[in-house]
């Protein structure tokens, strides 16, 4: 079946530190991959996406590369800010012929200290 | 600002009572979804609708029902609430089923 596994949180970093949040997936076919971010008290917002192998999604200094050989989509940022404190969700989209719905990881809480 | 509106923002409900969570989108998206978010479990799909007039069951549909009478509205009903339905509920929409989803701000529901 299809599933997404993220590293457990919470992750606590100092401002300007390097961030990696690991995400691996299991899927049949060729899913699209997403990272969503949830700030306190809000809904999820799309952060970045990649639709095929070796694609790199990027937004607001965050990057993730679709690695088919390792079935991974790790989220990275070179220098985090306090404002990046949030919960990050990795997700995959099943192909349309499998219903096309998103499957989410359990979320990783990031806390950035000044 | 275009987007998804959920109501109410929060609610405390006695067990056994019924409740309808409202969701309206103004983006003319074809697909809509209801999720529940529980600590350590991420988001789990309750029900979805790929287009107006159709609905389908997600991972955790028991105890919930939905309808999709038009493109914009996708209400979620709890016919007889139980404490295990205490959760934060998110409505989402997308242009088509495998496209990025847009989320509302959620409804925090407590069943006592």
PDB file of N, CA, C and O in Angstrom, chain B residues 42-82:
ATOM      1  N   UNK B  42      -1.117  12.458  12.444  1.00  0.00           N
ATOM      2  CA  UNK B  42      -1.176  13.264  11.230  1.00  0.00           C
ATOM      3  C   UNK B  42      -2.607  13.540  10.835  1.00  0.00           C
ATOM      4  O   UNK B  42      -3.515  13.609  11.676  1.00  0.00           O
ATOM      5  N   UNK B  43      -2.849  13.678   9.561  1.00  0.00           N
ATOM      6  CA  UNK B  43      -4.191  13.913   9.041  1.00  0.00           C
ATOM      7  C   UNK B  43      -4.728  12.621   8.432  1.00  0.00           C
ATOM      8  O   UNK B  43      -4.031  11.956   7.664  1.00  0.00           O
ATOM      9  N   UNK B  44      -5.955  12.291   8.757  1.00  0.00           N
ATOM     10  CA  UNK B  44      -6.591  11.110   8.208  1.00  0.00           C
ATOM     11  C   UNK B  44      -7.849  11.526   7.458  1.00  0.00           C
ATOM     12  O   UNK B  44      -8.664  12.293   7.982  1.00  0.00           O
ATOM     13  N   UNK B  45      -8.014  10.980   6.266  1.00  0.00           N
ATOM     14  CA  UNK B  45      -9.124  11.351   5.411  1.00  0.00           C
ATOM     15  C   UNK B  45     -10.402  10.684   5.884  1.00  0.00           C
ATOM     16  O   UNK B  45     -10.452   9.460   6.066  1.00  0.00           O
ATOM     17  N   UNK B  46     -11.453  11.477   6.056  1.00  0.00           N
ATOM     18  CA  UNK B  46     -12.744  10.957   6.514  1.00  0.00           C
ATOM     19  C   UNK B  46     -13.629  10.637   5.313  1.00  0.00           C
ATOM     20  O   UNK B  46     -14.079   9.505   5.125  1.00  0.00           O
ATOM     21  N   UNK B  47     -13.917  11.661   4.519  1.00  0.00           N
ATOM     22  CA  UNK B  47     -14.700  11.530   3.296  1.00  0.00           C
ATOM     23  C   UNK B  47     -14.156  12.505   2.265  1.00  0.00           C
ATOM     24  O   UNK B  47     -13.481  13.472   2.607  1.00  0.00           O
ATOM     25  N   UNK B  48     -14.490  12.235   1.019  1.00  0.00           N
ATOM     26  CA  UNK B  48     -14.060  13.129  -0.049  1.00  0.00           C
ATOM     27  C   UNK B  48     -15.150  13.200  -1.119  1.00  0.00           C
ATOM     28  O   UNK B  48     -16.093  12.399  -1.135  1.00  0.00           O
ATOM     29  N   UNK B  49     -14.987  14.192  -1.982  1.00  0.00           N
ATOM     30  CA  UNK B  49     -15.900  14.340  -3.114  1.00  0.00           C
ATOM     31  C   UNK B  49     -15.082  14.809  -4.301  1.00  0.00           C
ATOM     32  O   UNK B  49     -14.466  15.871  -4.246  1.00  0.00           O
ATOM     33  N   UNK B  50     -15.047  14.017  -5.355  1.00  0.00           N
ATOM     34  CA  UNK B  50     -14.253  14.393  -6.528  1.00  0.00           C
ATOM     35  C   UNK B  50     -14.969  15.416  -7.413  1.00  0.00           C
ATOM     36  O   UNK B  50     -14.330  16.129  -8.203  1.00  0.00           O
ATOM     37  N   UNK B  51     -16.308  15.480  -7.297  1.00  0.00           N
ATOM     38  CA  UNK B  51     -17.069  16.451  -8.057  1.00  0.00           C
ATOM     39  C   UNK B  51     -18.440  16.577  -7.420  1.00  0.00           C
ATOM     40  O   UNK B  51     -18.874  15.669  -6.693  1.00  0.00           O
ATOM     41  N   UNK B  52     -19.114  17.672  -7.688  1.00  0.00           N
ATOM     42  CA  UNK B  52     -20.443  17.877  -7.109  1.00  0.00           C
ATOM     43  C   UNK B  52     -21.352  16.707  -7.465  1.00  0.00           C
ATOM     44  O   UNK B  52     -21.360  16.223  -8.599  1.00  0.00           O
ATOM     45  N   UNK B  53     -22.101  16.239  -6.442  1.00  0.00           N
ATOM     46  CA  UNK B  53     -23.035  15.143  -6.646  1.00  0.00           C
ATOM     47  C   UNK B  53     -22.461  13.782  -6.324  1.00  0.00           C
ATOM     48  O   UNK B  53     -23.196  12.786  -6.313  1.00  0.00           O
ATOM     49  N   UNK B  54     -21.132  13.696  -6.060  1.00  0.00           N
ATOM     50  CA  UNK B  54     -20.509  12.418  -5.726  1.00  0.00           C
ATOM     51  C   UNK B  54     -19.726  12.541  -4.432  1.00  0.00           C
ATOM     52  O   UNK B  54     -19.173  13.601  -4.124  1.00  0.00           O
ATOM     53  N   UNK B  55     -19.703  11.446  -3.663  1.00  0.00           N
ATOM     54  CA  UNK B  55     -18.883  11.401  -2.448  1.00  0.00           C
ATOM     55  C   UNK B  55     -18.252  10.024  -2.330  1.00  0.00           C
ATOM     56  O   UNK B  55     -18.715   9.060  -2.952  1.00  0.00           O
ATOM     57  N   UNK B  56     -17.206   9.924  -1.502  1.00  0.00           N
ATOM     58  CA  UNK B  56     -16.555   8.654  -1.276  1.00  0.00           C
ATOM     59  C   UNK B  56     -16.010   8.570   0.126  1.00  0.00           C
ATOM     60  O   UNK B  56     -15.841   9.602   0.804  1.00  0.00           O
ATOM     61  N   UNK B  57     -15.741   7.359   0.584  1.00  0.00           N
ATOM     62  CA  UNK B  57     -15.233   7.150   1.934  1.00  0.00           C
ATOM     63  C   UNK B  57     -13.720   7.181   1.940  1.00  0.00           C
ATOM     64  O   UNK B  57     -13.068   6.637   1.051  1.00  0.00           O
ATOM     65  N   UNK B  58     -13.170   7.795   2.995  1.00  0.00           N
ATOM     66  CA  UNK B  58     -11.741   7.813   3.193  1.00  0.00           C
ATOM     67  C   UNK B  58     -11.301   6.709   4.135  1.00  0.00           C
ATOM     68  O   UNK B  58     -11.903   5.636   4.192  1.00  0.00           O
ATOM     69  N   UNK B  59     -10.236   7.013   4.916  1.00  0.00           N
ATOM     70  CA  UNK B  59      -9.687   6.021   5.840  1.00  0.00           C
ATOM     71  C   UNK B  59     -10.573   5.765   7.052  1.00  0.00           C
ATOM     72  O   UNK B  59     -10.614   4.657   7.578  1.00  0.00           O
ATOM     73  N   UNK B  60     -11.207   6.828   7.560  1.00  0.00           N
ATOM     74  CA  UNK B  60     -11.931   6.752   8.834  1.00  0.00           C
ATOM     75  C   UNK B  60     -13.339   7.318   8.700  1.00  0.00           C
ATOM     76  O   UNK B  60     -13.704   8.300   9.356  1.00  0.00           O
ATOM     77  N   UNK B  61     -14.216   6.699   7.898  1.00  0.00           N
ATOM     78  CA  UNK B  61     -15.531   7.283   7.624  1.00  0.00           C
ATOM     79  C   UNK B  61     -16.599   6.996   8.667  1.00  0.00           C
ATOM     80  O   UNK B  61     -17.630   7.679   8.689  1.00  0.00           O
ATOM     81  N   UNK B  62     -16.382   6.007   9.540  1.00  0.00           N
ATOM     82  CA  UNK B  62     -17.454   5.563  10.429  1.00  0.00           C
ATOM     83  C   UNK B  62     -17.862   6.662  11.399  1.00  0.00           C
ATOM     84  O   UNK B  62     -17.030   7.270  12.060  1.00  0.00           O
ATOM     85  N   UNK B  63     -19.184   6.887  11.499  1.00  0.00           N
ATOM     86  CA  UNK B  63     -19.712   7.913  12.399  1.00  0.00           C
ATOM     87  C   UNK B  63     -19.878   9.270  11.746  1.00  0.00           C
ATOM     88  O   UNK B  63     -20.365  10.201  12.388  1.00  0.00           O
ATOM     89  N   UNK B  64     -19.491   9.377  10.471  1.00  0.00           N
ATOM     90  CA  UNK B  64     -19.568  10.644   9.739  1.00  0.00           C
ATOM     91  C   UNK B  64     -20.318  10.465   8.429  1.00  0.00           C
ATOM     92  O   UNK B  64     -20.262   9.389   7.818  1.00  0.00           O
ATOM     93  N   UNK B  65     -20.985  11.523   7.997  1.00  0.00           N
ATOM     94  CA  UNK B  65     -21.591  11.519   6.671  1.00  0.00           C
ATOM     95  C   UNK B  65     -21.367  12.878   6.024  1.00  0.00           C
ATOM     96  O   UNK B  65     -21.152  13.888   6.716  1.00  0.00           O
ATOM     97  N   UNK B  66     -21.403  12.889   4.691  1.00  0.00           N
ATOM     98  CA  UNK B  66     -21.199  14.125   3.939  1.00  0.00           C
ATOM     99  C   UNK B  66     -22.206  14.184   2.802  1.00  0.00           C
ATOM    100  O   UNK B  66     -22.811  13.186   2.424  1.00  0.00           O
ATOM    101  N   UNK B  67     -22.347  15.382   2.255  1.00  0.00           N
ATOM    102  CA  UNK B  67     -23.131  15.588   1.047  1.00  0.00           C
ATOM    103  C   UNK B  67     -22.442  16.637   0.199  1.00  0.00           C
ATOM    104  O   UNK B  67     -21.670  17.464   0.720  1.00  0.00           O
ATOM    105  N   UNK B  68     -22.694  16.599  -1.096  1.00  0.00           N
ATOM    106  CA  UNK B  68     -22.079  17.586  -1.999  1.00  0.00           C
ATOM    107  C   UNK B  68     -23.150  17.986  -3.017  1.00  0.00           C
ATOM    108  O   UNK B  68     -23.169  17.556  -4.155  1.00  0.00           O
ATOM    109  N   UNK B  69     -24.043  18.841  -2.575  1.00  0.00           N
ATOM    110  CA  UNK B  69     -25.169  19.272  -3.407  1.00  0.00           C
ATOM    111  C   UNK B  69     -24.733  20.255  -4.484  1.00  0.00           C
ATOM    112  O   UNK B  69     -25.397  20.380  -5.527  1.00  0.00           O
ATOM    113  N   UNK B  70     -23.650  20.985  -4.241  1.00  0.00           N
ATOM    114  CA  UNK B  70     -23.145  21.944  -5.221  1.00  0.00           C
ATOM    115  C   UNK B  70     -21.633  22.002  -5.128  1.00  0.00           C
ATOM    116  O   UNK B  70     -21.030  21.341  -4.276  1.00  0.00           O
ATOM    117  N   UNK B  71     -21.017  22.790  -5.995  1.00  0.00           N
ATOM    118  CA  UNK B  71     -19.558  22.840  -6.044  1.00  0.00           C
ATOM    119  C   UNK B  71     -18.946  23.440  -4.789  1.00  0.00           C
ATOM    120  O   UNK B  71     -17.884  23.016  -4.345  1.00  0.00           O
ATOM    121  N   UNK B  72     -19.607  24.429  -4.204  1.00  0.00           N
ATOM    122  CA  UNK B  72     -18.981  25.239  -3.173  1.00  0.00           C
ATOM    123  C   UNK B  72     -19.033  24.657  -1.764  1.00  0.00           C
ATOM    124  O   UNK B  72     -18.200  24.974  -0.936  1.00  0.00           O
ATOM    125  N   UNK B  73     -20.053  23.850  -1.464  1.00  0.00           N
ATOM    126  CA  UNK B  73     -20.311  23.456  -0.068  1.00  0.00           C
ATOM    127  C   UNK B  73     -20.098  21.964   0.145  1.00  0.00           C
ATOM    128  O   UNK B  73     -20.519  21.143  -0.693  1.00  0.00           O
ATOM    129  N   UNK B  74     -19.526  21.627   1.304  1.00  0.00           N
ATOM    130  CA  UNK B  74     -19.249  20.219   1.600  1.00  0.00           C
ATOM    131  C   UNK B  74     -19.385  20.013   3.114  1.00  0.00           C
ATOM    132  O   UNK B  74     -18.412  19.913   3.837  1.00  0.00           O
ATOM    133  N   UNK B  75     -20.612  19.945   3.625  1.00  0.00           N
ATOM    134  CA  UNK B  75     -20.801  19.808   5.068  1.00  0.00           C
ATOM    135  C   UNK B  75     -20.510  18.395   5.565  1.00  0.00           C
ATOM    136  O   UNK B  75     -20.750  17.409   4.857  1.00  0.00           O
ATOM    137  N   UNK B  76     -20.003  18.313   6.782  1.00  0.00           N
ATOM    138  CA  UNK B  76     -19.704  17.048   7.454  1.00  0.00           C
ATOM    139  C   UNK B  76     -20.625  16.914   8.659  1.00  0.00           C
ATOM    140  O   UNK B  76     -20.671  17.814   9.502  1.00  0.00           O
ATOM    141  N   UNK B  77     -21.350  15.793   8.749  1.00  0.00           N
ATOM    142  CA  UNK B  77     -22.310  15.598   9.840  1.00  0.00           C
ATOM    143  C   UNK B  77     -21.898  14.441  10.732  1.00  0.00           C
ATOM    144  O   UNK B  77     -21.538  13.369  10.238  1.00  0.00           O
ATOM    145  N   UNK B  78     -21.964  14.703  12.040  1.00  0.00           N
ATOM    146  CA  UNK B  78     -21.822  13.651  13.041  1.00  0.00           C
ATOM    147  C   UNK B  78     -23.230  13.388  13.558  1.00  0.00           C
ATOM    148  O   UNK B  78     -23.833  14.252  14.196  1.00  0.00           O
ATOM    149  N   UNK B  79     -23.787  12.223  13.277  1.00  0.00           N
ATOM    150  CA  UNK B  79     -25.189  11.953  13.619  1.00  0.00           C
ATOM    151  C   UNK B  79     -25.386  11.790  15.127  1.00  0.00           C
ATOM    152  O   UNK B  79     -26.378  12.244  15.683  1.00  0.00           O
ATOM    153  N   UNK B  80     -24.435  11.142  15.780  1.00  0.00           N
ATOM    154  CA  UNK B  80     -24.519  10.900  17.224  1.00  0.00           C
ATOM    155  C   UNK B  80     -23.085  10.888  17.746  1.00  0.00           C
ATOM    156  O   UNK B  80     -22.418   9.863  17.697  1.00  0.00           O
ATOM    157  N   UNK B  81     -22.643  12.031  18.238  1.00  0.00           N
ATOM    158  CA  UNK B  81     -21.227  12.217  18.566  1.00  0.00           C
ATOM    159  C   UNK B  81     -20.775  11.315  19.713  1.00  0.00           C
ATOM    160  O   UNK B  81     -21.533  11.054  20.670  1.00  0.00           O
ATOM    161  N   UNK B  82     -19.535  10.858  19.613  1.00  0.00           N
ATOM    162  CA  UNK B  82     -18.897  10.068  20.674  1.00  0.00           C
ATOM    163  C   UNK B  82     -17.576  10.739  21.047  1.00  0.00           C
ATOM    164  O   UNK B  82     -16.985  11.442  20.220  1.00  0.00           O
TER     165      UNK B  82
END
